[in-house]
XYZ file of C-alpha atoms in Angstrom:
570
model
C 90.677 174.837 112.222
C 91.905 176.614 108.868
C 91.268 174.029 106.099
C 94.174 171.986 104.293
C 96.380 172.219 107.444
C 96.850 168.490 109.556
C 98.238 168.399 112.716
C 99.636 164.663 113.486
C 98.406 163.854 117.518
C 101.008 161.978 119.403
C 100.161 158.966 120.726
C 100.776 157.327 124.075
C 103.324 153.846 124.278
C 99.919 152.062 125.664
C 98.229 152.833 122.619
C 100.626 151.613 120.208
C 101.164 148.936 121.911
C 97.748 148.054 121.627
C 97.368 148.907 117.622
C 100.633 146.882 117.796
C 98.557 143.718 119.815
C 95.789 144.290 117.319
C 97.842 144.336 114.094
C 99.591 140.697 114.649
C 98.663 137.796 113.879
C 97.640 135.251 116.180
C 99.382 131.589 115.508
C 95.419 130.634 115.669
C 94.754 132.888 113.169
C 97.494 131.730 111.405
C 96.760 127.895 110.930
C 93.106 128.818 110.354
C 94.507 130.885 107.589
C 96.934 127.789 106.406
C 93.758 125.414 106.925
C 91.623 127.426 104.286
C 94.384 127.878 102.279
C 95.124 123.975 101.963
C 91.286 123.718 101.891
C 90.645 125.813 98.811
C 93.404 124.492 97.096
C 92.268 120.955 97.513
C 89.022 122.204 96.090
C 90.653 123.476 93.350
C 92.603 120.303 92.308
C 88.795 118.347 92.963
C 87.697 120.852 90.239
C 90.662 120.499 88.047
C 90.573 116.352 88.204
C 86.711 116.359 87.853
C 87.017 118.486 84.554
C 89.983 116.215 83.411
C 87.922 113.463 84.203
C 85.197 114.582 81.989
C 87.193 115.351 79.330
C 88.636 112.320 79.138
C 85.498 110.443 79.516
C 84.341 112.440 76.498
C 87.271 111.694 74.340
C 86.786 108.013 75.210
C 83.052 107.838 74.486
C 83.715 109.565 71.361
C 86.377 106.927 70.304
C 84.542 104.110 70.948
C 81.617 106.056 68.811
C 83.562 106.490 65.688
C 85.193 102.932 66.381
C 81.290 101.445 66.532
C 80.433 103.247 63.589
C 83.415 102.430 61.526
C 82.451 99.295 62.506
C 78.510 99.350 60.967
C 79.858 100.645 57.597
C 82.808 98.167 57.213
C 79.749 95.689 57.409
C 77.606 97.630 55.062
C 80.626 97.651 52.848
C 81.294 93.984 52.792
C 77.716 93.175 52.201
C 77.631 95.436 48.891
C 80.925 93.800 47.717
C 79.745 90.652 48.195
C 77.117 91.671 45.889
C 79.671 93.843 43.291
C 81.840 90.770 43.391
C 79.036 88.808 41.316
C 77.864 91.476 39.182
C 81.244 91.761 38.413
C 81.046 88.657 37.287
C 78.602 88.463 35.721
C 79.872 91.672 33.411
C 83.059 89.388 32.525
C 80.449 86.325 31.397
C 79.472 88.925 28.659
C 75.789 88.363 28.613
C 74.914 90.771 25.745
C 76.641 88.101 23.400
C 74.026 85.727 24.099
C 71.190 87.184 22.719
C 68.235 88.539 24.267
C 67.321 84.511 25.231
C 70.398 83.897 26.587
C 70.760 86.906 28.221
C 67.963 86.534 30.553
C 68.810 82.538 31.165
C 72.524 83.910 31.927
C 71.459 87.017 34.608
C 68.433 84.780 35.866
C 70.924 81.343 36.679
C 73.543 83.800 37.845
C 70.938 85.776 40.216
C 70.063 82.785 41.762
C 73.657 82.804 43.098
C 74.161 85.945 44.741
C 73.664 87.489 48.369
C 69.876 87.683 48.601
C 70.613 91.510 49.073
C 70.487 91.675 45.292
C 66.430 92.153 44.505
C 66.990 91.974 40.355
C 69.522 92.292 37.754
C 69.169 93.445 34.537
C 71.267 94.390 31.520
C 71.358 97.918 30.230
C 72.729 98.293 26.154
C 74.278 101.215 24.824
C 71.452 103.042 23.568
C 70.121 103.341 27.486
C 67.606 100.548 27.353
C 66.966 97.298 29.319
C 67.903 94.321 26.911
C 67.267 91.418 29.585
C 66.143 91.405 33.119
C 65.475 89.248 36.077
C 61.694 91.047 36.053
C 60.770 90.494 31.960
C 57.885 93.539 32.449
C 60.942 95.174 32.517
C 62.384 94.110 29.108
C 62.855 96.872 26.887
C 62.242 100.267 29.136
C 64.469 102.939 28.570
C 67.076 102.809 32.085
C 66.576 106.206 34.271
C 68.939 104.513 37.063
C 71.425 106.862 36.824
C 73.698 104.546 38.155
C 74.256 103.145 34.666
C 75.046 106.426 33.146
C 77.754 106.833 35.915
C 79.676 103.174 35.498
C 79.360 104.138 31.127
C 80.889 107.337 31.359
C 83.951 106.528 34.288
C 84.133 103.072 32.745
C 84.641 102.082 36.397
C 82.375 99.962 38.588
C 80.152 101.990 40.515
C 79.052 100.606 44.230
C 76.399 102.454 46.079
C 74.191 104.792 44.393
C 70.787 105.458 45.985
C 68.187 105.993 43.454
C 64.279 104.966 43.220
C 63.075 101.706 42.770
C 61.398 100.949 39.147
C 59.476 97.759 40.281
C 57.780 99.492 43.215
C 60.405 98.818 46.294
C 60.949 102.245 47.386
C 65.218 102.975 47.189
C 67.485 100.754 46.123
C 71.266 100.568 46.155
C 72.485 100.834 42.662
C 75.681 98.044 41.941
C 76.821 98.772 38.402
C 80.118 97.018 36.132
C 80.156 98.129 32.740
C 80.746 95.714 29.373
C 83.480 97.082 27.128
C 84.443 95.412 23.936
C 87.823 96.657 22.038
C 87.524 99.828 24.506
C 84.149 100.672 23.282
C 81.454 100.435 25.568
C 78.598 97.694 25.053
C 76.732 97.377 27.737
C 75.933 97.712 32.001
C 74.945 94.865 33.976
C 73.050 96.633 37.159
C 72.122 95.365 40.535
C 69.470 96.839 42.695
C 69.891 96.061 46.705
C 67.061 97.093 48.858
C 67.846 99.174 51.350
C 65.369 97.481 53.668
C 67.451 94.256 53.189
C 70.407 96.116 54.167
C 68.975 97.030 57.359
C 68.123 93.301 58.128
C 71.477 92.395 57.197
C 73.181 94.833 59.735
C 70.519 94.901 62.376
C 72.840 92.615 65.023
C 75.948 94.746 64.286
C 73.880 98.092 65.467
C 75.492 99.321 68.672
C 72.995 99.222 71.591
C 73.089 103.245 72.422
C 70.002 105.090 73.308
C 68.762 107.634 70.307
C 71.064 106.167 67.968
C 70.047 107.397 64.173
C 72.048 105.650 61.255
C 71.254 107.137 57.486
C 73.360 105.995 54.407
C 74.462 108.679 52.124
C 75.548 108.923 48.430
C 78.126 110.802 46.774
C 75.336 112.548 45.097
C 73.978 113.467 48.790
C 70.874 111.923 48.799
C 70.157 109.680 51.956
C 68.088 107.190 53.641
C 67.844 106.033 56.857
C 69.087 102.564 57.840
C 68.846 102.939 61.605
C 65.983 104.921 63.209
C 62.535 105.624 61.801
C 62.769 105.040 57.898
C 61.029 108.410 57.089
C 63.440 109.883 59.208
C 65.191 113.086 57.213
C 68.992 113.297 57.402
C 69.901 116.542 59.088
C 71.829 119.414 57.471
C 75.273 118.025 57.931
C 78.009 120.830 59.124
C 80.853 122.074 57.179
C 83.035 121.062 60.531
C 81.996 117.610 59.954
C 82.808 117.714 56.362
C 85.962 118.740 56.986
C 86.362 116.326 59.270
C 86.224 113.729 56.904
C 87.977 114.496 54.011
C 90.907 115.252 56.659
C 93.892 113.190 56.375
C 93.397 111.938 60.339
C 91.246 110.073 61.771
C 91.496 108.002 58.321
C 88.066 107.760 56.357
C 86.143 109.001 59.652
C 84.950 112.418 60.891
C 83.222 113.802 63.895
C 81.266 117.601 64.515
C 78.530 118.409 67.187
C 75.484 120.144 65.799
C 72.454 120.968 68.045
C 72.774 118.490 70.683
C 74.187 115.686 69.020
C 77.196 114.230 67.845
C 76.878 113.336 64.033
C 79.761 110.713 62.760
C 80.627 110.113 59.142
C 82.308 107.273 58.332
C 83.119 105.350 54.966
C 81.287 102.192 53.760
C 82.390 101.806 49.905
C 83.729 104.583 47.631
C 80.419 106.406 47.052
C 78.664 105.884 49.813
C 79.508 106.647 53.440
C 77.338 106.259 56.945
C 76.076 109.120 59.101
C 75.561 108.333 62.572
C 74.052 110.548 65.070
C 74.463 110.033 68.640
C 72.883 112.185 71.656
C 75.722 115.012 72.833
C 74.781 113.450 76.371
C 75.459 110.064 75.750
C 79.397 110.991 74.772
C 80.091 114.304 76.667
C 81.303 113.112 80.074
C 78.351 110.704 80.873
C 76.276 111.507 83.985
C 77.949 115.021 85.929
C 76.748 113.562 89.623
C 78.857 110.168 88.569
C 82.190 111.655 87.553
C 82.419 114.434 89.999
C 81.271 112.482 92.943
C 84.098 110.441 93.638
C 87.087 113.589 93.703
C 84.798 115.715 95.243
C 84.136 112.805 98.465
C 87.508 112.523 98.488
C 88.302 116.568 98.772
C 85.781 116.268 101.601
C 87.592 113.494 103.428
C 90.802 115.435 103.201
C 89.132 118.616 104.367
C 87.762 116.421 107.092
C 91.420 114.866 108.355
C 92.677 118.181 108.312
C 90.170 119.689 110.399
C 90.956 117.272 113.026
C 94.320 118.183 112.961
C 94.438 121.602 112.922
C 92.247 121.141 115.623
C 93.915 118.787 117.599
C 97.144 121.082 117.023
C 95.124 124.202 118.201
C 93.549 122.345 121.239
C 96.447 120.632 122.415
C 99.524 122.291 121.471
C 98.979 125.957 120.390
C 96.120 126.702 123.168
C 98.856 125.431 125.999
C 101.221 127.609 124.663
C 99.861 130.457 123.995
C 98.195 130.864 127.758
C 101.468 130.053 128.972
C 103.003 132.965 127.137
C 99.803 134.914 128.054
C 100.757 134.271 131.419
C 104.475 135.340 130.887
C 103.721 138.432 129.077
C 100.670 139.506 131.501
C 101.211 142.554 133.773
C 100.690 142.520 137.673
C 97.130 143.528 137.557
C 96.265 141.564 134.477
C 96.038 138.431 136.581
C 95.474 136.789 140.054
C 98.628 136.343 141.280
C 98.566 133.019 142.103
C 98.021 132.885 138.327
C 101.495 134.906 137.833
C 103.130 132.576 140.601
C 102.373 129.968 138.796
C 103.409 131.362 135.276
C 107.397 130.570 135.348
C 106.425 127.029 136.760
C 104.485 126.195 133.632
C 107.054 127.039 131.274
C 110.020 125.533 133.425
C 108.383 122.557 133.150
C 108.091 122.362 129.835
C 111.809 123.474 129.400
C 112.957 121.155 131.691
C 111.350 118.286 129.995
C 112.827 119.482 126.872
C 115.825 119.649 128.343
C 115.889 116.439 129.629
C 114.990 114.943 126.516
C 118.027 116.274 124.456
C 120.287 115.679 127.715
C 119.328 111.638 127.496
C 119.772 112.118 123.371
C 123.128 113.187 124.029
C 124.161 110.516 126.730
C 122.778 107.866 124.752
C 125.562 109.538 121.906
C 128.124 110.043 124.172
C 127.505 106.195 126.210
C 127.620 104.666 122.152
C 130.882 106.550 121.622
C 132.824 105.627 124.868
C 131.698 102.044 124.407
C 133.208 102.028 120.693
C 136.182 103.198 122.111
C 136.759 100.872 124.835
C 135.834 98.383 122.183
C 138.803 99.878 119.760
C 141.259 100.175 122.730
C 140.879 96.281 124.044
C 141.447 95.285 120.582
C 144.610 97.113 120.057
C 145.656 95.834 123.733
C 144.945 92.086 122.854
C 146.718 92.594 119.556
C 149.681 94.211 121.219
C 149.792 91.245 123.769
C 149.480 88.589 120.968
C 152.603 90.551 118.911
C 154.544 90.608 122.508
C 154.326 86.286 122.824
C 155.250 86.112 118.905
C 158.248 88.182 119.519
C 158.724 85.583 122.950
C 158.288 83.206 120.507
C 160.776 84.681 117.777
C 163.332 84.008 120.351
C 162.972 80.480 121.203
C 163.500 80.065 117.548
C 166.411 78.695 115.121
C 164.831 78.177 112.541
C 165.250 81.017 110.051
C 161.684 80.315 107.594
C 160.128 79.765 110.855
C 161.657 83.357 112.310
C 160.543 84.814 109.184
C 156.913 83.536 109.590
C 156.489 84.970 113.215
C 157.934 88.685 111.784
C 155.319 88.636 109.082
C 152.606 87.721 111.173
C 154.049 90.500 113.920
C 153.457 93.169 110.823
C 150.447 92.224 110.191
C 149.272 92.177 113.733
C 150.977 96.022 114.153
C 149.212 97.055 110.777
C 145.236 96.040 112.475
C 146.957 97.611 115.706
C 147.552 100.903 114.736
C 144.230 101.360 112.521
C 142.373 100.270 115.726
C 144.461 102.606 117.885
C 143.684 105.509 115.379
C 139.703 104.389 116.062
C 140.453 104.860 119.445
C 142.105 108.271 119.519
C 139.695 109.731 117.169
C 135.597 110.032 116.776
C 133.223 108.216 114.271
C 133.648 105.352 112.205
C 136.208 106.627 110.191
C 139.602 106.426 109.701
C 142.248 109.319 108.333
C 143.974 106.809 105.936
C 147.107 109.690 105.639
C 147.929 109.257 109.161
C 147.603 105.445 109.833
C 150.006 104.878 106.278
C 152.348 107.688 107.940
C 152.278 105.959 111.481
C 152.865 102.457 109.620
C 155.810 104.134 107.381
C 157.578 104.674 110.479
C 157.040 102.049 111.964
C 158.367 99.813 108.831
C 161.391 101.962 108.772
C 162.755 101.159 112.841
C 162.329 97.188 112.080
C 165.300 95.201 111.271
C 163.270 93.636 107.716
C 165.998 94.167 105.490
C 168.691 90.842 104.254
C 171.189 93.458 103.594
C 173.848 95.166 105.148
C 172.303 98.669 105.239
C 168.355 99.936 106.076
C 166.045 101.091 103.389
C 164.055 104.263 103.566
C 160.161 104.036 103.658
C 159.130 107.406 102.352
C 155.512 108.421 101.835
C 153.609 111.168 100.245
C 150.169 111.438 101.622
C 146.959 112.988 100.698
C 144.613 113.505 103.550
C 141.813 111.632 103.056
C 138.822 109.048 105.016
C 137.689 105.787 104.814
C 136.011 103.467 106.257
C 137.552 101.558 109.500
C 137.052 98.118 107.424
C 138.826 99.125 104.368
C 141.575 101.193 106.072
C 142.360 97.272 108.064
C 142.405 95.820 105.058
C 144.606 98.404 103.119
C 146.846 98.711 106.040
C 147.436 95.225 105.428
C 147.858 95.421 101.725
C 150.549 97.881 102.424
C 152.125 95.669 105.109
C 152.564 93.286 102.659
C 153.726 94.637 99.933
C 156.330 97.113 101.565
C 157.724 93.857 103.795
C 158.446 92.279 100.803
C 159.697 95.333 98.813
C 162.196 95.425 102.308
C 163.015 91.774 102.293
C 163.829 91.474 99.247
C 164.140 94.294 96.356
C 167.488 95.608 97.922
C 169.275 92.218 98.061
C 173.096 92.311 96.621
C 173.233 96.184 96.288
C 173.333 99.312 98.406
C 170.072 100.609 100.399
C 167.385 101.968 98.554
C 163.810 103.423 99.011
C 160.118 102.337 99.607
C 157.672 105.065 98.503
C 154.005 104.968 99.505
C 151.862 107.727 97.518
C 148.346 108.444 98.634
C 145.818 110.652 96.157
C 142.646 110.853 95.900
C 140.040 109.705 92.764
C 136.449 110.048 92.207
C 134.069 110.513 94.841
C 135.481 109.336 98.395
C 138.105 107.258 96.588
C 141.859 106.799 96.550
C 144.421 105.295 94.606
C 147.248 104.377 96.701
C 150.568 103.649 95.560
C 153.495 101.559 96.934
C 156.490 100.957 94.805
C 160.151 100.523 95.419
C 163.685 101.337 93.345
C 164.993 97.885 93.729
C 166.286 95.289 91.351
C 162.639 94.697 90.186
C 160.536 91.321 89.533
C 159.818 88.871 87.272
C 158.005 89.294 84.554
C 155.846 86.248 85.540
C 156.911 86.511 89.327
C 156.335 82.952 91.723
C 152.613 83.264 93.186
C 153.744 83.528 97.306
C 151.399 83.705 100.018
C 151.826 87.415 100.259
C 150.317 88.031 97.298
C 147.346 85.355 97.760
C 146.956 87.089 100.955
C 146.963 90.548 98.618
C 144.393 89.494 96.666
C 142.180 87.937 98.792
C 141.782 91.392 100.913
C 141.359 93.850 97.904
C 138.646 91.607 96.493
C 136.681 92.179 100.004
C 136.465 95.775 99.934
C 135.535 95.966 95.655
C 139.644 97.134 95.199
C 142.307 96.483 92.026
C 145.747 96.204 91.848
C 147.872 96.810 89.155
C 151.301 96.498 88.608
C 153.576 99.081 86.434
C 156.439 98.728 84.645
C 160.136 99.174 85.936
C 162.312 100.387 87.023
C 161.836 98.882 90.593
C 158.649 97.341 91.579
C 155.334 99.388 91.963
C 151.670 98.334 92.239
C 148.700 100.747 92.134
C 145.970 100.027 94.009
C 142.461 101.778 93.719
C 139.490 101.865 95.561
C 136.077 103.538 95.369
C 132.855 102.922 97.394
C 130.102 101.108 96.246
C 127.766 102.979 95.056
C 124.298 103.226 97.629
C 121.599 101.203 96.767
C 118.700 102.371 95.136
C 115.586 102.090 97.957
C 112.818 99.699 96.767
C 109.124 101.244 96.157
């Protein structure tokens, strides 16, 4: 064959039907394809929560870090100002005025007083030397505490300067307040707090954490350690943790991780601040096995349920199926034939059960809706046949307030007829308001209601519309009502007139329904009748209002709109 030229071979119809067999997919195939799906995105969401979980375990552990440490320097803080507080004063008692005598009687009474922090006090004069002193070997040395220097030239009380002990007890915490006279400096009462009675005084307020190193550091950077081994060396402190501090948020506080820990800096007084360094393991999402065991059981369990149902689905619902469709769709030869005999059988039978399913669904609907309407139908029957002995009664009567009673009670009893006739001729539990208000027009205009000589007209102009069967009773008799009386009585002493009955609707389902009249009108303050009671009474049942406009005639305005549906309790 000459190269670059491709001749296309036909293929038979029973080949492509079998690449056609072999390129679809299986419903098997495709709920093992929804089942690993689901499955690896319920792994996915274990991940997801066990990494959200971590980091918020971190950010939690670290919290309650800086918290604990904040803690341990606010206590480091209040023990040195309890200590500042009486060198303080003891600067404002002035002891250089004294005399060298005095002096020491003054610092020694007044050291006697203070936080047992305080190892000694002395007195430094302006020429840099000690004039009086708790320790009198110490009585006229030259002062190399350089915490002196500091509170002479800010003229500011310096708190927390770590410098080396003169009188052999390692570092101290230097506690300066200068002595100004007439804004010139005199003098600098000192205070020197051992750092190891520091650590005694703090030792119960140390958090209980595993590897937990606490050093106090100067503004000058040099550093000791209060929490650890005392010969243990601060480490070089990051510039992210510097940062961190002098930041704005979290206030006086900052946090960095540097190899394998976390280091915390938090502030004790105004020079000196506390660096704590806690093991990157003991904040960074605790133990792994701990926080990702519990999603990841759970993802398991759910993998689990779902297995069983996509299996129980495949075993006992797709399986069936599919042979039965196998069974449809084989060939002659592809099966026995009883096999093929008993195909059709199969899946008749499950068709007919179907079938007889929705058949009983739909007699159970169609038995619920014959029974309503024999229920509807007896109901307008008995109300017809109590109307037909009031109007047997109407003529054994003489009595005209009496005659009048048994008509209004006859409309009323034709107003529930004819809303229970329309349930009877129509489907649902529904009413068309439109046509019942039409029906009851008509029926208003053939009765002999008016005092007059001549008939009013009862003219309507209806919106279509649907309500409930309980409020269209209840309007129907609102209407009854009102137009009977807007018959009996608006017209008297003048020519006929007109009733007008005006449906629209408003908001969502609702209706305003007017009924108003071009008679000689009403009271301002009309008589309270029965009628109206009765009016009241059924608009208050269904959530209604009635309102009454202004002439000329009489009209009221009646609105209604369903309560809204209750909100389902969780």
């Amino acid at each position: 064959m000459p190269e670059g030229l491709n001749i296309a071979l036909p293929q038979s119809p029973a080949v492509q039907g079998e690449i056609g067999q072999a390129s679809r997919w299986t419903f098997s195939q495709r709920l093992a394809l929804v089942y690993g799906a689901v499955s690896l995105v319920i792994l996915l969401g274990a991940g997801a929560f066990t990494w959200w979980q971590a980091e918020t375990l971190s950010a939690r552990n670290e919290d309650l870090a800086v918290a604990e440490t904040r803690r341990l320097a606010e206590r480091v803080g209040s023990a040195l100002e309890q200590a500042r507080q009486g060198v303080s004063v003891l600067a404002v008692a002035d002891p250089m005025s004294r005399g060298p005598e005095g002096c020491t009687a003054l610092i020694n009474g007044a050291h006697l007083t203070m936080d047992a922090l305080v190892r000694h006090v002395f007195v430094v004069d302006a020429g840099h030397r000690i004039t009086c002193s708790t320790l009198p070997a110490m009585t006229g040395r030259p002062a190399t505490q350089g915490v002196s220097r500091t509170a002479e030239l800010t003229g500011r009380p310096v708190t927390g300067a770590l410098v080396p002990s003169s009188f052999g007890a390692g570092q101290v915490i230097g506690i300066a307040h200068p002595i100004r006279r007439s804004g010139r400096h005199e003098a600098v009462v000192v205070a020197a707090v051992t750092v190891e009675g520091l650590r005694d005084a703090i030792a119960r307020y140390v958090p209980a954490r595993e590897g937990l190193r606490v050093w106090l550091l100067d503004s000058a950077e040099a550093s000791v350690a209060l929490v650890g081994a005392p010969d243990d060396p601060l480490p070089a402190l990051p510039d992210a943790l510097r940062v961190s501090f002098n930041a704005p948020t979290p206030d006086d506080a900052g946090t960095a991780a540097e190899g394998g820990q976390v280091l915390i800096q938090a502030r004790a007084t105004d020079d000196l601040s506390l660096v704590a360094a806690f093991p990157e393991s003991a904040i960074r999402a605790g133990a792994p096995l701990e926080v990702a065991l519990p999603p990841l059981l759970l993802a398991l369990v759910l993998l689990a349920g779902m297995g069983a149902l996509f299996w129980s689905v495949q075993r006992f619902v797709v399986a069936p199926l599919e042979a039965a469709t196998r069974r449809l769709e084989a060939p002659d030869g592809g099966l026995p034939a009883e096999a093929i005999a008993e195909a059709p059988s199969d899946v008749a039978d499950l068709i007919r059960r179907l079938g007889a399913t929705r058949a009983t669904r739909d007699e159970a609907i169609h038995l619920r809706d014959l029974l309503l309407r024999e229920a509807h139908h007896r109901i307008k029957n008995h109300l017809a046949l109590v109307t037909s002995f009031l109007r047997l009664q109407e003529r054994q009567l003489s009595d005209h307030a009496a005659l009048q009673a048994l008509r209004t009670a006859q409309g009323r009893m034709v107003a529930i007829g004819m809303t229970y006739e329309l349930l009877h001729d129509g489907p649902g539990q529904r009413v068309a308001l439109d046509t019942m208000l039409d029906r009851f027009a008509r029926a208003l205009e053939a009765r002999d209601l008016t005092e007059g000589s001549a008939s009013a007209r009862v003219e309507t102009d209806l919106a279509a519309l649907e309500v409930p069967a309980d409020v269209a009773v209840k309007i129907a008799l609102v209407v009854n009502e009102l137009a009977t009386n807007a018959l009996k009585y608006a017209f008297t002493g003048r020519g006929p007139g007109t009733v007008r009955i005006t449906l629209r609707p408003a908001g969502e389902d609702g209706f305003t329904l007017r009924v108003a009249d071009d008679g000689n009108g009403m009271a301002e303050e009309p008589r309270r009748g029965l009628g109206m009671t009765v009016v009241d009474s059924l608009l208050r049942g269904i959530d209604a209002t009635i309102g009454r406009e202004p002439g000329p005639g009489t009209a009221f305005v009646i609105t209604w709109l369903p309560r809204p549906a209750a909100r389902p309790t969780r």
